[in-house]
Short mmCIF file of N, CA and C in Angstrom, two decimals:
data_model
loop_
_atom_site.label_atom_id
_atom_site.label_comp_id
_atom_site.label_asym_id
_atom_site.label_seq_id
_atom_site.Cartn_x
_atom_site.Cartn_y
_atom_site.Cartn_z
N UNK A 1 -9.75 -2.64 -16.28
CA UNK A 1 -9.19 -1.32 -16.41
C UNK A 1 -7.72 -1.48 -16.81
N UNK A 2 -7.29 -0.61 -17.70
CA UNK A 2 -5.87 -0.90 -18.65
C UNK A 2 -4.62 -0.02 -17.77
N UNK A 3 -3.71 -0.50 -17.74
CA UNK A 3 -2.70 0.65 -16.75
C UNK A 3 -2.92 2.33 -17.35
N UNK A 4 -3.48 2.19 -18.43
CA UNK A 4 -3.01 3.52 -19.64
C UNK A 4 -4.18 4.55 -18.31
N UNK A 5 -5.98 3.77 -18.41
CA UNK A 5 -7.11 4.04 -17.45
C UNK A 5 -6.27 4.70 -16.20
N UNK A 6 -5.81 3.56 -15.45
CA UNK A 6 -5.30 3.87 -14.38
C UNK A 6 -4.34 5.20 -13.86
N UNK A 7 -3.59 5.15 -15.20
CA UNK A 7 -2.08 6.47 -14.53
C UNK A 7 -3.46 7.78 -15.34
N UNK A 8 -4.00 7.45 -16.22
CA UNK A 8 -4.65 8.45 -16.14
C UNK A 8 -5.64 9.14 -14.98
N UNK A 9 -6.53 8.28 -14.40
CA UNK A 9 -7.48 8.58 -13.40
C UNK A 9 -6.12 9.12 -12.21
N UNK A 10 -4.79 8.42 -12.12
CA UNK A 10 -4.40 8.97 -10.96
C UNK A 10 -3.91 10.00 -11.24
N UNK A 11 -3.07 10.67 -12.84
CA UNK A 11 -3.13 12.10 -12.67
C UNK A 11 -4.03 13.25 -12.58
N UNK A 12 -5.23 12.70 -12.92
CA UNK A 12 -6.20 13.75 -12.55
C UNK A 12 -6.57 13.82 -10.72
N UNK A 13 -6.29 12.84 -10.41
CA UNK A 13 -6.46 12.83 -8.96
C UNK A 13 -4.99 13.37 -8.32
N UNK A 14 -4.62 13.43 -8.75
CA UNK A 14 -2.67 14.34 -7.91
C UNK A 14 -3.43 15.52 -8.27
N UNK A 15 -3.77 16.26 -9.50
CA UNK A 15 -4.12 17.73 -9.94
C UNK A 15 -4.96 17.88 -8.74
N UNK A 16 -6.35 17.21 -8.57
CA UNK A 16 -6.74 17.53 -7.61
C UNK A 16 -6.66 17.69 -5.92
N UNK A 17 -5.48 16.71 -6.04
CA UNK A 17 -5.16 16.42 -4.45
C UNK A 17 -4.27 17.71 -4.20
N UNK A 18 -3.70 18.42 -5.43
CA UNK A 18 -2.86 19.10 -5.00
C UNK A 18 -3.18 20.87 -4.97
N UNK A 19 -4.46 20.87 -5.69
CA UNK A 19 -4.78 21.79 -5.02
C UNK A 19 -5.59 21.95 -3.70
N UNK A 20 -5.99 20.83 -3.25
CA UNK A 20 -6.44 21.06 -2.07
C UNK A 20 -5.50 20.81 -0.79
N UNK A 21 -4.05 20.87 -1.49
CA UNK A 21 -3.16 20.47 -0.43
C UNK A 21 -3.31 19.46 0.62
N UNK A 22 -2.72 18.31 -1.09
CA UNK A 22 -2.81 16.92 -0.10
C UNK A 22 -1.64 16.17 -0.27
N UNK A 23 -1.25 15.11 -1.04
CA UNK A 23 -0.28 14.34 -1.38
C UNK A 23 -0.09 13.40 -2.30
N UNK A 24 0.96 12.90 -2.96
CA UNK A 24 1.22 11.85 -3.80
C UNK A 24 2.22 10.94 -3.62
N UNK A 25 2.09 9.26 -3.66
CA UNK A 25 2.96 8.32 -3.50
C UNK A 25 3.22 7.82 -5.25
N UNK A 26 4.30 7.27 -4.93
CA UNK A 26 4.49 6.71 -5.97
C UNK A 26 5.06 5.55 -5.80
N UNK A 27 4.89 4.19 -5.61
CA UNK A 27 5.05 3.37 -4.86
C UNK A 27 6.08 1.75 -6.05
N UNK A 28 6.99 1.21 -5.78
CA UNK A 28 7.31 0.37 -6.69
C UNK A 28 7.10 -0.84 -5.46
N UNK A 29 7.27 -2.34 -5.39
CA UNK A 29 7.00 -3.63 -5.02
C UNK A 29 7.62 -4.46 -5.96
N UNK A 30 8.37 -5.48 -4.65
CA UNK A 30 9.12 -6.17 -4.89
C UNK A 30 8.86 -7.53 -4.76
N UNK A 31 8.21 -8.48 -5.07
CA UNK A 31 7.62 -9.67 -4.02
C UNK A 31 8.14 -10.77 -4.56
N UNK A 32 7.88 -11.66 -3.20
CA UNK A 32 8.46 -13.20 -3.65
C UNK A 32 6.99 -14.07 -2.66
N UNK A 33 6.59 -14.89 -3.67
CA UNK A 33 5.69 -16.20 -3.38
C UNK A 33 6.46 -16.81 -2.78
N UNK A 34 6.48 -16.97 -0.80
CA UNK A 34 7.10 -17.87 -0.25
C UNK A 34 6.89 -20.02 -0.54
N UNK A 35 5.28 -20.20 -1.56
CA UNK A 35 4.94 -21.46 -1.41
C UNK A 35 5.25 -21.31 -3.01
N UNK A 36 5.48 -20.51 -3.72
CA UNK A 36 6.42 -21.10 -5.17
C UNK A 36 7.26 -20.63 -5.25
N UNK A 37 8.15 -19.81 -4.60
CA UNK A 37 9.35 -19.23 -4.96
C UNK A 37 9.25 -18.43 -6.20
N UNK A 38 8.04 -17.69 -6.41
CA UNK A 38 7.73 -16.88 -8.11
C UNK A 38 8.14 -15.58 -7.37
N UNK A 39 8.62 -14.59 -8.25
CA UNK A 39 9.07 -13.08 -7.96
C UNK A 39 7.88 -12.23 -8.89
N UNK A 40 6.78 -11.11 -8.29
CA UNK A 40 6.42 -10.53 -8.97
C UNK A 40 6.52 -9.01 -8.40
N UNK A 41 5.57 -8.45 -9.60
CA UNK A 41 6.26 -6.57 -9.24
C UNK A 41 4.86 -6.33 -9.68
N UNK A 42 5.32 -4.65 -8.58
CA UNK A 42 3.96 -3.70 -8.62
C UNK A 42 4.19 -2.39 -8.89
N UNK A 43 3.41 -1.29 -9.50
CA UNK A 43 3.65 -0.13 -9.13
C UNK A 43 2.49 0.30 -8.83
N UNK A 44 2.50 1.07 -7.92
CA UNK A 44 0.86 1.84 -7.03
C UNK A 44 1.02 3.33 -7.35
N UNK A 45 -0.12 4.43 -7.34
CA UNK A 45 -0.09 5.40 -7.44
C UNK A 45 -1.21 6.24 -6.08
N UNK A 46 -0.35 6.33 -5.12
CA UNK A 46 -1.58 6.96 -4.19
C UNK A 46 -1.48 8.48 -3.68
N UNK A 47 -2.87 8.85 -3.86
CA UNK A 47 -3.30 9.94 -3.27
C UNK A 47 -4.23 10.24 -2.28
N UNK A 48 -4.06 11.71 -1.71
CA UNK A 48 -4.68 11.86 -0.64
C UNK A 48 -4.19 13.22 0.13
N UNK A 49 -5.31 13.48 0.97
CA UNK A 49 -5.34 14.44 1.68
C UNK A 49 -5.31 14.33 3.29
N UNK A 50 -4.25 14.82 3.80
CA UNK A 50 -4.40 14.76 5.00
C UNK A 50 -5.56 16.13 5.69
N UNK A 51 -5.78 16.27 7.17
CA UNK A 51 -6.72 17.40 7.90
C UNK A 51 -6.88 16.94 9.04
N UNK A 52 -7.51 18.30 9.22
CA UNK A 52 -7.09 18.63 10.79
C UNK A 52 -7.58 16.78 11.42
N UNK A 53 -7.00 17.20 12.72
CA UNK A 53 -7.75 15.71 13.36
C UNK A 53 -6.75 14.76 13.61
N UNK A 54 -5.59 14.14 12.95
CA UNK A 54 -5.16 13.31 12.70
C UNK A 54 -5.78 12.36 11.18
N UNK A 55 -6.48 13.14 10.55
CA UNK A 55 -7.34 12.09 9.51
C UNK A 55 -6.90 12.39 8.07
N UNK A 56 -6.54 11.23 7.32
CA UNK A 56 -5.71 10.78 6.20
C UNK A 56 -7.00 9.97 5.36
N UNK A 57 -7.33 10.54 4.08
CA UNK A 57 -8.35 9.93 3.11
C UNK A 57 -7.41 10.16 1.88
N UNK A 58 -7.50 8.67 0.92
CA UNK A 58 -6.97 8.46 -0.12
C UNK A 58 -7.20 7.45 -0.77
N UNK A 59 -6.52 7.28 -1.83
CA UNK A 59 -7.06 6.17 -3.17
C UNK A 59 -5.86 5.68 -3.47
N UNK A 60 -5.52 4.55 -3.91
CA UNK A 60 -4.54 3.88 -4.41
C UNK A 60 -4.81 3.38 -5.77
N UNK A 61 -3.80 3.44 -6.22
CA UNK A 61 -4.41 2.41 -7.81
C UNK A 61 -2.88 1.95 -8.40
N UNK A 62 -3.41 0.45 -8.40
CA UNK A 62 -2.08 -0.59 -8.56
C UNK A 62 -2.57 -1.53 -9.88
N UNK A 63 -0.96 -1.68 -10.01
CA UNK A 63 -1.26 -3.05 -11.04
C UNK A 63 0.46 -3.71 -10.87
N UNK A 64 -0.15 -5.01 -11.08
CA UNK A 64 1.18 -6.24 -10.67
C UNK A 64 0.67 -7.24 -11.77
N UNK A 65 2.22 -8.05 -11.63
CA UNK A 65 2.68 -8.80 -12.59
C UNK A 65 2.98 -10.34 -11.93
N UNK A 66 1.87 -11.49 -11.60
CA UNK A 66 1.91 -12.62 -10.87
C UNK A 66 3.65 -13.22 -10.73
N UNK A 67 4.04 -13.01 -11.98
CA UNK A 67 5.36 -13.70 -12.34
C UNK A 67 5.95 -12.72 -13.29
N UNK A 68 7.40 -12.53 -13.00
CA UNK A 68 8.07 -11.43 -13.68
C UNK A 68 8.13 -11.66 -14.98
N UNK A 69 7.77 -11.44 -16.14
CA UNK A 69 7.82 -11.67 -17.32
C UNK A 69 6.89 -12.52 -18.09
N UNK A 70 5.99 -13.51 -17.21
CA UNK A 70 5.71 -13.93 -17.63
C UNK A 70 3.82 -14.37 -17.45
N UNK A 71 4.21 -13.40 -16.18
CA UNK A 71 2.31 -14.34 -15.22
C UNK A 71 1.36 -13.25 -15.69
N UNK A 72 0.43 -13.29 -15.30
CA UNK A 72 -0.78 -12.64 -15.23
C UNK A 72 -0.96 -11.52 -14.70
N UNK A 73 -1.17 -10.28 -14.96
CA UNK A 73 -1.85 -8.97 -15.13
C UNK A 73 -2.66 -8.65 -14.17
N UNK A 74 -3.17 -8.07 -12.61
CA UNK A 74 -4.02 -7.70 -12.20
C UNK A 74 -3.79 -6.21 -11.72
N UNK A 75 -5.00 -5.62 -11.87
CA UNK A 75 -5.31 -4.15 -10.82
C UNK A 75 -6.10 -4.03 -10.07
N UNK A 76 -5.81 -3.21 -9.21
CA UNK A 76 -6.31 -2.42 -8.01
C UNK A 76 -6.74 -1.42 -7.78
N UNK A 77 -7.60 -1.01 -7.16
CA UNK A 77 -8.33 0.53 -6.19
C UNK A 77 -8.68 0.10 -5.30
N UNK A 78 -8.11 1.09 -4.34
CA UNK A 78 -8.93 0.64 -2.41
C UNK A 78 -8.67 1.90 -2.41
N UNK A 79 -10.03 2.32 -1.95
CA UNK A 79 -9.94 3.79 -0.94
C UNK A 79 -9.83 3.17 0.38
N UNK A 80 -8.82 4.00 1.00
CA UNK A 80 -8.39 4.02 2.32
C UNK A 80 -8.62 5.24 3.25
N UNK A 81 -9.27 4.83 4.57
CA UNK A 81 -9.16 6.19 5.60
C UNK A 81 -8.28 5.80 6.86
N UNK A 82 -7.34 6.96 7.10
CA UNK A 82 -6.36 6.39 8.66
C UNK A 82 -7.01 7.60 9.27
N UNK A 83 -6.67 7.33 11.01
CA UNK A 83 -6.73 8.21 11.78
C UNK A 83 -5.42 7.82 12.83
N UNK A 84 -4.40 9.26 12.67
CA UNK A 84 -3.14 8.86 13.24
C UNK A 84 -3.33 9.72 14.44
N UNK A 85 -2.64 9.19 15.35
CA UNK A 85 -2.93 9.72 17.25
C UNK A 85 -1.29 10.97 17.29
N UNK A 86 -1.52 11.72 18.19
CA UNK A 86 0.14 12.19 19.11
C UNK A 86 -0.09 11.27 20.36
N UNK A 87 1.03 10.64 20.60
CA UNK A 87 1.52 10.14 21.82
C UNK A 87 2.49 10.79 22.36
N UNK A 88 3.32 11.18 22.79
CA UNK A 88 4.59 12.15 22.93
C UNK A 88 5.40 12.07 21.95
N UNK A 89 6.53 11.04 21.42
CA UNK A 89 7.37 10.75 20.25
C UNK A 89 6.73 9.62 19.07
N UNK A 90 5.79 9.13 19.73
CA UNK A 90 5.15 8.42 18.79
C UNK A 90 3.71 8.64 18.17
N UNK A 91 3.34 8.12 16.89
CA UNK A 91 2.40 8.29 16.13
C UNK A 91 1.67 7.68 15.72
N UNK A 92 0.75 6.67 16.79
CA UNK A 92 0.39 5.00 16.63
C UNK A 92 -1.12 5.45 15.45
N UNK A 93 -1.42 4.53 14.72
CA UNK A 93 -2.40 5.05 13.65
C UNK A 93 -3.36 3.65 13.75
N UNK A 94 -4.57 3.93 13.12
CA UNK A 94 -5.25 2.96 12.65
C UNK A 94 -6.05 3.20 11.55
N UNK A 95 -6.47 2.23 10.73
CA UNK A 95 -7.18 2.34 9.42
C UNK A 95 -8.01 1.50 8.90
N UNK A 96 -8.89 1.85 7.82
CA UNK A 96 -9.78 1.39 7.39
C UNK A 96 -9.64 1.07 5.52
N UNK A 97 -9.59 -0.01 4.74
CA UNK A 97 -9.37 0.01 3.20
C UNK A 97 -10.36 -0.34 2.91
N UNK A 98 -11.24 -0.50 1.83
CA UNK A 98 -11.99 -1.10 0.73
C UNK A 98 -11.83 -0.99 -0.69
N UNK A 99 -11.70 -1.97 -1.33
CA UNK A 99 -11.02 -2.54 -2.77
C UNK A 99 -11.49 -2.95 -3.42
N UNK A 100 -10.84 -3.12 -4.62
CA UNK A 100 -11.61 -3.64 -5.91
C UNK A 100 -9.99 -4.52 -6.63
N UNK A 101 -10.29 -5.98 -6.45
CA UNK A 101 -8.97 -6.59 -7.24
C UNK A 101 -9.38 -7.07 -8.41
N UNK A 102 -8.68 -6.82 -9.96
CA UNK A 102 -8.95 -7.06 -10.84
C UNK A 102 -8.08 -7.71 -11.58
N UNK A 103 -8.74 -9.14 -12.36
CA UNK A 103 -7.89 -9.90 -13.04
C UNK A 103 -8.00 -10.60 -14.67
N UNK A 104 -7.17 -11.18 -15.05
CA UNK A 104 -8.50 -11.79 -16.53
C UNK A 104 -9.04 -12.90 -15.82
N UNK A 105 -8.95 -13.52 -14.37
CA UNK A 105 -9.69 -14.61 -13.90
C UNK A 105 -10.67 -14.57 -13.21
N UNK A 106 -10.72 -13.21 -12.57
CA UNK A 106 -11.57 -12.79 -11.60
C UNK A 106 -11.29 -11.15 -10.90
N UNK A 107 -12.64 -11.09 -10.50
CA UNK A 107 -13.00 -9.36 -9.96
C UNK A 107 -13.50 -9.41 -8.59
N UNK A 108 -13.26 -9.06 -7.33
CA UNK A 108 -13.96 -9.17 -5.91
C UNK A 108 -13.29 -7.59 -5.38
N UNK A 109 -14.39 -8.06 -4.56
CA UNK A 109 -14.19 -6.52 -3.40
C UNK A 109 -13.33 -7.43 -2.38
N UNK A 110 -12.42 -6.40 -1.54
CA UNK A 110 -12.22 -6.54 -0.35
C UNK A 110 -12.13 -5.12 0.35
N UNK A 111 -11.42 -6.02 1.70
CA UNK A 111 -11.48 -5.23 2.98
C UNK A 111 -10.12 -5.12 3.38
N UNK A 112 -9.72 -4.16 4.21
CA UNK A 112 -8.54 -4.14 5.26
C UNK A 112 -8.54 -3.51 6.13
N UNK A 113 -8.23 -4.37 7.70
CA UNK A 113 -7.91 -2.89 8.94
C UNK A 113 -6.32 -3.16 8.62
N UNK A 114 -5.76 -1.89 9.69
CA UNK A 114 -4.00 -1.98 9.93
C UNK A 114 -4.48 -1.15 11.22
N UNK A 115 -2.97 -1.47 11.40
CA UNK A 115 -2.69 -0.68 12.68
C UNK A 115 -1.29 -0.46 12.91
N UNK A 116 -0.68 0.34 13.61
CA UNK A 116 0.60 0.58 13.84
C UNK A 116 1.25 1.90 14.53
N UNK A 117 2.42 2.07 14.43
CA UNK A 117 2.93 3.66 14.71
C UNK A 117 4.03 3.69 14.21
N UNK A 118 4.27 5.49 14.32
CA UNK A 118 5.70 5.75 13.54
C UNK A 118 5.77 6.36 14.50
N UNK A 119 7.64 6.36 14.38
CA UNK A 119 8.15 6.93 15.40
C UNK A 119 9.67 7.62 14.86
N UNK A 120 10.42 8.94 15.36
CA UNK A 120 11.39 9.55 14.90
C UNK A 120 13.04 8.64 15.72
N UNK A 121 13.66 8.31 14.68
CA UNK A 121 14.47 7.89 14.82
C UNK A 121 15.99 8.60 14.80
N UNK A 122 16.31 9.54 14.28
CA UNK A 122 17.31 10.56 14.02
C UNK A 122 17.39 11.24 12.97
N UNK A 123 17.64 12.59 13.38
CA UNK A 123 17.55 13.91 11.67
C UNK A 123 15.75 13.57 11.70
N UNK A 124 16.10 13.26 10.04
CA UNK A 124 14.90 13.12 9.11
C UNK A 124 14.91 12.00 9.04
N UNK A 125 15.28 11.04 9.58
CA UNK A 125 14.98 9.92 9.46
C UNK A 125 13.92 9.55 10.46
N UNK A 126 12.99 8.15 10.23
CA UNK A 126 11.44 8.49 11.32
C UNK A 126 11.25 6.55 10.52
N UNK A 127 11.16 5.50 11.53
CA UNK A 127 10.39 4.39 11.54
C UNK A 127 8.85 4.14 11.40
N UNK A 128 8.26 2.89 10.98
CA UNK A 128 7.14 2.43 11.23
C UNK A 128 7.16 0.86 11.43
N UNK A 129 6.40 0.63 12.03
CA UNK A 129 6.16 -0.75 12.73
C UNK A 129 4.81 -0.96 12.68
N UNK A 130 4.02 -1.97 12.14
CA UNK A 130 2.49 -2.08 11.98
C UNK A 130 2.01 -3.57 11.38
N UNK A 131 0.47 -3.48 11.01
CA UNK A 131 0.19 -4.77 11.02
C UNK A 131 -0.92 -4.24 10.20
N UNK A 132 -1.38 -5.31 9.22
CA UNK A 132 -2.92 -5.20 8.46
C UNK A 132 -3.31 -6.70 7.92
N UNK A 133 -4.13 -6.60 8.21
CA UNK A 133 -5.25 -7.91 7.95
C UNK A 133 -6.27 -7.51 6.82
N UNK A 134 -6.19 -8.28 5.70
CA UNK A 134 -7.03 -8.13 4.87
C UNK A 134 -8.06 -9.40 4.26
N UNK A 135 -9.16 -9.65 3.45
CA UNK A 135 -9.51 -10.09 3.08
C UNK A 135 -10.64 -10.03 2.27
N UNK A 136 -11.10 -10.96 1.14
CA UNK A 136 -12.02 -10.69 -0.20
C UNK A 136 -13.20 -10.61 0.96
N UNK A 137 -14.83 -9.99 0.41
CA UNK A 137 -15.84 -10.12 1.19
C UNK A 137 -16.06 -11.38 0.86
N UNK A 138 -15.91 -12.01 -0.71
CA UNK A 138 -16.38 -13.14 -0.66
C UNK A 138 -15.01 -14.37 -0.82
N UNK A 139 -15.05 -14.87 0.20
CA UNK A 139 -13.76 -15.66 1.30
C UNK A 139 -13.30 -16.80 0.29
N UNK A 140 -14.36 -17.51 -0.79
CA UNK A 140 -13.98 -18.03 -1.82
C UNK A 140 -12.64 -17.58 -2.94
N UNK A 141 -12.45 -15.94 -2.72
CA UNK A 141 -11.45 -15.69 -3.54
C UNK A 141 -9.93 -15.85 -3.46
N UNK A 142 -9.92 -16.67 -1.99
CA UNK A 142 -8.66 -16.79 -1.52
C UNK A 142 -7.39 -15.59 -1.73
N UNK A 143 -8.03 -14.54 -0.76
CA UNK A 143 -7.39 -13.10 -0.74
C UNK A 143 -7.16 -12.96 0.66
N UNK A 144 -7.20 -13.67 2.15
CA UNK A 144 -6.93 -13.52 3.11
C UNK A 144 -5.18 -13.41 3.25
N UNK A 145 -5.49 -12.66 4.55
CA UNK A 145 -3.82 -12.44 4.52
C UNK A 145 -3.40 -11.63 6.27
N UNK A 146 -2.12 -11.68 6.79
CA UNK A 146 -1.93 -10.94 7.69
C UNK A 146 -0.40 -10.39 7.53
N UNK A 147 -0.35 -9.20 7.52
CA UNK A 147 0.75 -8.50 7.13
C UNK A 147 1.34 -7.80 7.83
N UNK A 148 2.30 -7.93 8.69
CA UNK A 148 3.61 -7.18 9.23
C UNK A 148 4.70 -6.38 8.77
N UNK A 149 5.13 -5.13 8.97
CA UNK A 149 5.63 -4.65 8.01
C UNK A 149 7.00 -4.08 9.09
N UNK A 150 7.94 -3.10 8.45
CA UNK A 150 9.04 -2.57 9.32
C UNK A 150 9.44 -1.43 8.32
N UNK A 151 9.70 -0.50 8.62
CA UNK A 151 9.80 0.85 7.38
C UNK A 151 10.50 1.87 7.70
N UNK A 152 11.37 2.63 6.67
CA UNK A 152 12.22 3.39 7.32
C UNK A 152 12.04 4.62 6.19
N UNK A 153 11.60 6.08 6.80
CA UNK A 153 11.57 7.21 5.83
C UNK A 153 12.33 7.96 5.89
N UNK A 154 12.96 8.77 4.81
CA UNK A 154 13.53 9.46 4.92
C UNK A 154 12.62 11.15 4.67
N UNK A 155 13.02 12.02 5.15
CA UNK A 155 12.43 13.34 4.82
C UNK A 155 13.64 14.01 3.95
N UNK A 156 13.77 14.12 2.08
CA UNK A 156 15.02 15.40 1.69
C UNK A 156 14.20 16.50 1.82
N UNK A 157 12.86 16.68 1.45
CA UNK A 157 12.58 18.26 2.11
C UNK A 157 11.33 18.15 2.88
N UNK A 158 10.90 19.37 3.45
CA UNK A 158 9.61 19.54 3.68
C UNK A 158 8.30 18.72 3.34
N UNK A 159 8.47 18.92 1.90
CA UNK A 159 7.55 18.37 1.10
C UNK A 159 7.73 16.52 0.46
N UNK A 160 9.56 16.17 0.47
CA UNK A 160 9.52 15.33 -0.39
C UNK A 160 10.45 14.24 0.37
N UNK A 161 9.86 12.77 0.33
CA UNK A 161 10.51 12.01 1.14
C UNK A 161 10.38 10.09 0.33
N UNK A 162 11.72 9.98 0.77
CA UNK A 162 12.03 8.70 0.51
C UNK A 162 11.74 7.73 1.50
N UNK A 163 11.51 6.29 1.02
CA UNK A 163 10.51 4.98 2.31
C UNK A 163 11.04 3.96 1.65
N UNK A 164 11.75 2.92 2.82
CA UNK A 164 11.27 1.40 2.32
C UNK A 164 10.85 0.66 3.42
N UNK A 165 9.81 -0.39 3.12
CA UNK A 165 9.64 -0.61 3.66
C UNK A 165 9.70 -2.93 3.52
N UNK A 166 9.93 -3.21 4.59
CA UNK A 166 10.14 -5.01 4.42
C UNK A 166 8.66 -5.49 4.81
N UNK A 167 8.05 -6.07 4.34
CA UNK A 167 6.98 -6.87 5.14
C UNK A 167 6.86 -8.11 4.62
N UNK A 168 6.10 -9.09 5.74
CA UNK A 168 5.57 -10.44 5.15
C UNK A 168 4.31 -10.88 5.48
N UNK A 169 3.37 -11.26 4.60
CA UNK A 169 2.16 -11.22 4.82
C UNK A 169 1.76 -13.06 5.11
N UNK A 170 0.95 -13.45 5.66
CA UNK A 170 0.93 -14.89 5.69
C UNK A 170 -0.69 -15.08 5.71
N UNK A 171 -1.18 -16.15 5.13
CA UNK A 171 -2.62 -16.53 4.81
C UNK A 171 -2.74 -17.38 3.77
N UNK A 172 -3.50 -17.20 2.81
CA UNK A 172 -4.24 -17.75 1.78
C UNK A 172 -2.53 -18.03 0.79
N UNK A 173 -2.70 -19.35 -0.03
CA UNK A 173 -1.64 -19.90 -0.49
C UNK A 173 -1.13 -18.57 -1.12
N UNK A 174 -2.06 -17.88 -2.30
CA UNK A 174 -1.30 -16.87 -2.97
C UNK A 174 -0.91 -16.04 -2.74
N UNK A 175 -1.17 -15.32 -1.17
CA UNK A 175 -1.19 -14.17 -0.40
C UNK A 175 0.55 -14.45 0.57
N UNK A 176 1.06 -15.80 0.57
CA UNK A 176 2.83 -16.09 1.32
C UNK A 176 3.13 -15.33 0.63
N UNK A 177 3.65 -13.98 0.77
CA UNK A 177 4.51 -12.98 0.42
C UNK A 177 5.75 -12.15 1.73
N UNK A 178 6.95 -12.59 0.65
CA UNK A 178 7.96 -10.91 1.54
C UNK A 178 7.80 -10.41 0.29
N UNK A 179 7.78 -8.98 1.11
CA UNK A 179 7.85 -7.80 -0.11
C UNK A 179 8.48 -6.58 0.47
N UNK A 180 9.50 -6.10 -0.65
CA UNK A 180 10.08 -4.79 -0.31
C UNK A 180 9.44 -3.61 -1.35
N UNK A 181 9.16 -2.40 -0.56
CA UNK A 181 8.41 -1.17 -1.41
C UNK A 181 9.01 -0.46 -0.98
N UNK A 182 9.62 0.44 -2.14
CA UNK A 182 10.26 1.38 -2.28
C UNK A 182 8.94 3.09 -2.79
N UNK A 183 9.26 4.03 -2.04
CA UNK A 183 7.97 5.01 -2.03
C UNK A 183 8.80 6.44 -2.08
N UNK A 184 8.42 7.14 -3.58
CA UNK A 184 8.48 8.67 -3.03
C UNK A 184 7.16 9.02 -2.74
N UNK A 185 7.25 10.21 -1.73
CA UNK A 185 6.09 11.17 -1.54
C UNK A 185 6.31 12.66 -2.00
N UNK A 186 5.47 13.12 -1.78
CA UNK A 186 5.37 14.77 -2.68
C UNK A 186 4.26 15.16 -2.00
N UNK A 187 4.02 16.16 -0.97
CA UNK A 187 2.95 16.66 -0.33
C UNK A 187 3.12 18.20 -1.10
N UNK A 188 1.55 18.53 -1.02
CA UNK A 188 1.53 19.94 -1.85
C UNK A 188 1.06 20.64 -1.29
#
């Protein structure tokens, strides 16, 4: 699938998310291969609808660049479902992904749980702290990974809010990543 595929399928999916009053990310990635020291980049496009319950259903669709200028081409889709709790000030969540990673070397499904919470820190400003474990179904693709993250949002309105977030994932050689993601949102 060509990025051109991709931003297309995800603007028809914002049209739709947004009339059913749901949401849009727009996500950039920053990464560094801790076992080669290579820097690559991502941009993601996710949507979704939150409802009643605590329950969050959405789609992501990514594509990254192994090596900045120079590596290999892959994309992404994982539909994702969370279910986020009230605790008194906090908002501990858990979730469910399934994926599709695509490359010119290779194509596999995977999986991911996470887990975590957000919590309000001052104003509009509001933390997250969490964890996700992922991996290919078929374990040969060397896609395992465990990921810790630390994140800080901002709310400028109602509707529209700024995120970054630090994480480092550790597992499978290609999966040693820190990565910083930078995220607007747009709820409709």
């Amino acid at each position: 699938m060509k990025l051109k595929q991709i931003l297309t399928i995800a603007a028809l999916l914002v049209a739709g998310t947004a009339q059913a009053g749901g949401y849009a990310d727009l996500q950039y990635y920053q990464e560094e291969n801790r076992n080669t020291n290579k820097e690559n980049i991502k941009y993601a496009v996710t949507v979704g609808n939150k409802v009643d319950g605590g329950w969050d259903y959405s789609l992501k669709l990514e594509t990254s660049q192994a090596e900045v200028g120079n590596g290999s081409i892959s994309e992404g889709v994982e539909a994702r479902v969370k279910k986020s709790f009230d605790v008194g000030v906090l908002k501990p969540y858990v979730g469910v992904r399934l994926g599709e990673k695509i490359s010119s070397s290779s194509h596999f499904s995977h999986y991911a749980v996470d887990a975590g919470t957000k919590f309000p820190l001052v104003g509009s400003l509001t933390g997250d702290v969490g964890y996700r474990y992922r991996n290919a179904f078929e374990t040969t693709n060397n896609y395992q990974s465990n990921r810790y993250h630390v994140a800080l949002a901002y709310a400028l309105t109602k509707q529209d809010s700024l995120a970054v977030r630090y994480s480092q994932a550790y597992g499978d050689s290609a999966e040693e990543k820190n990565s910083w993601r930078f995220t607007y949102s747009r709820s409709f």
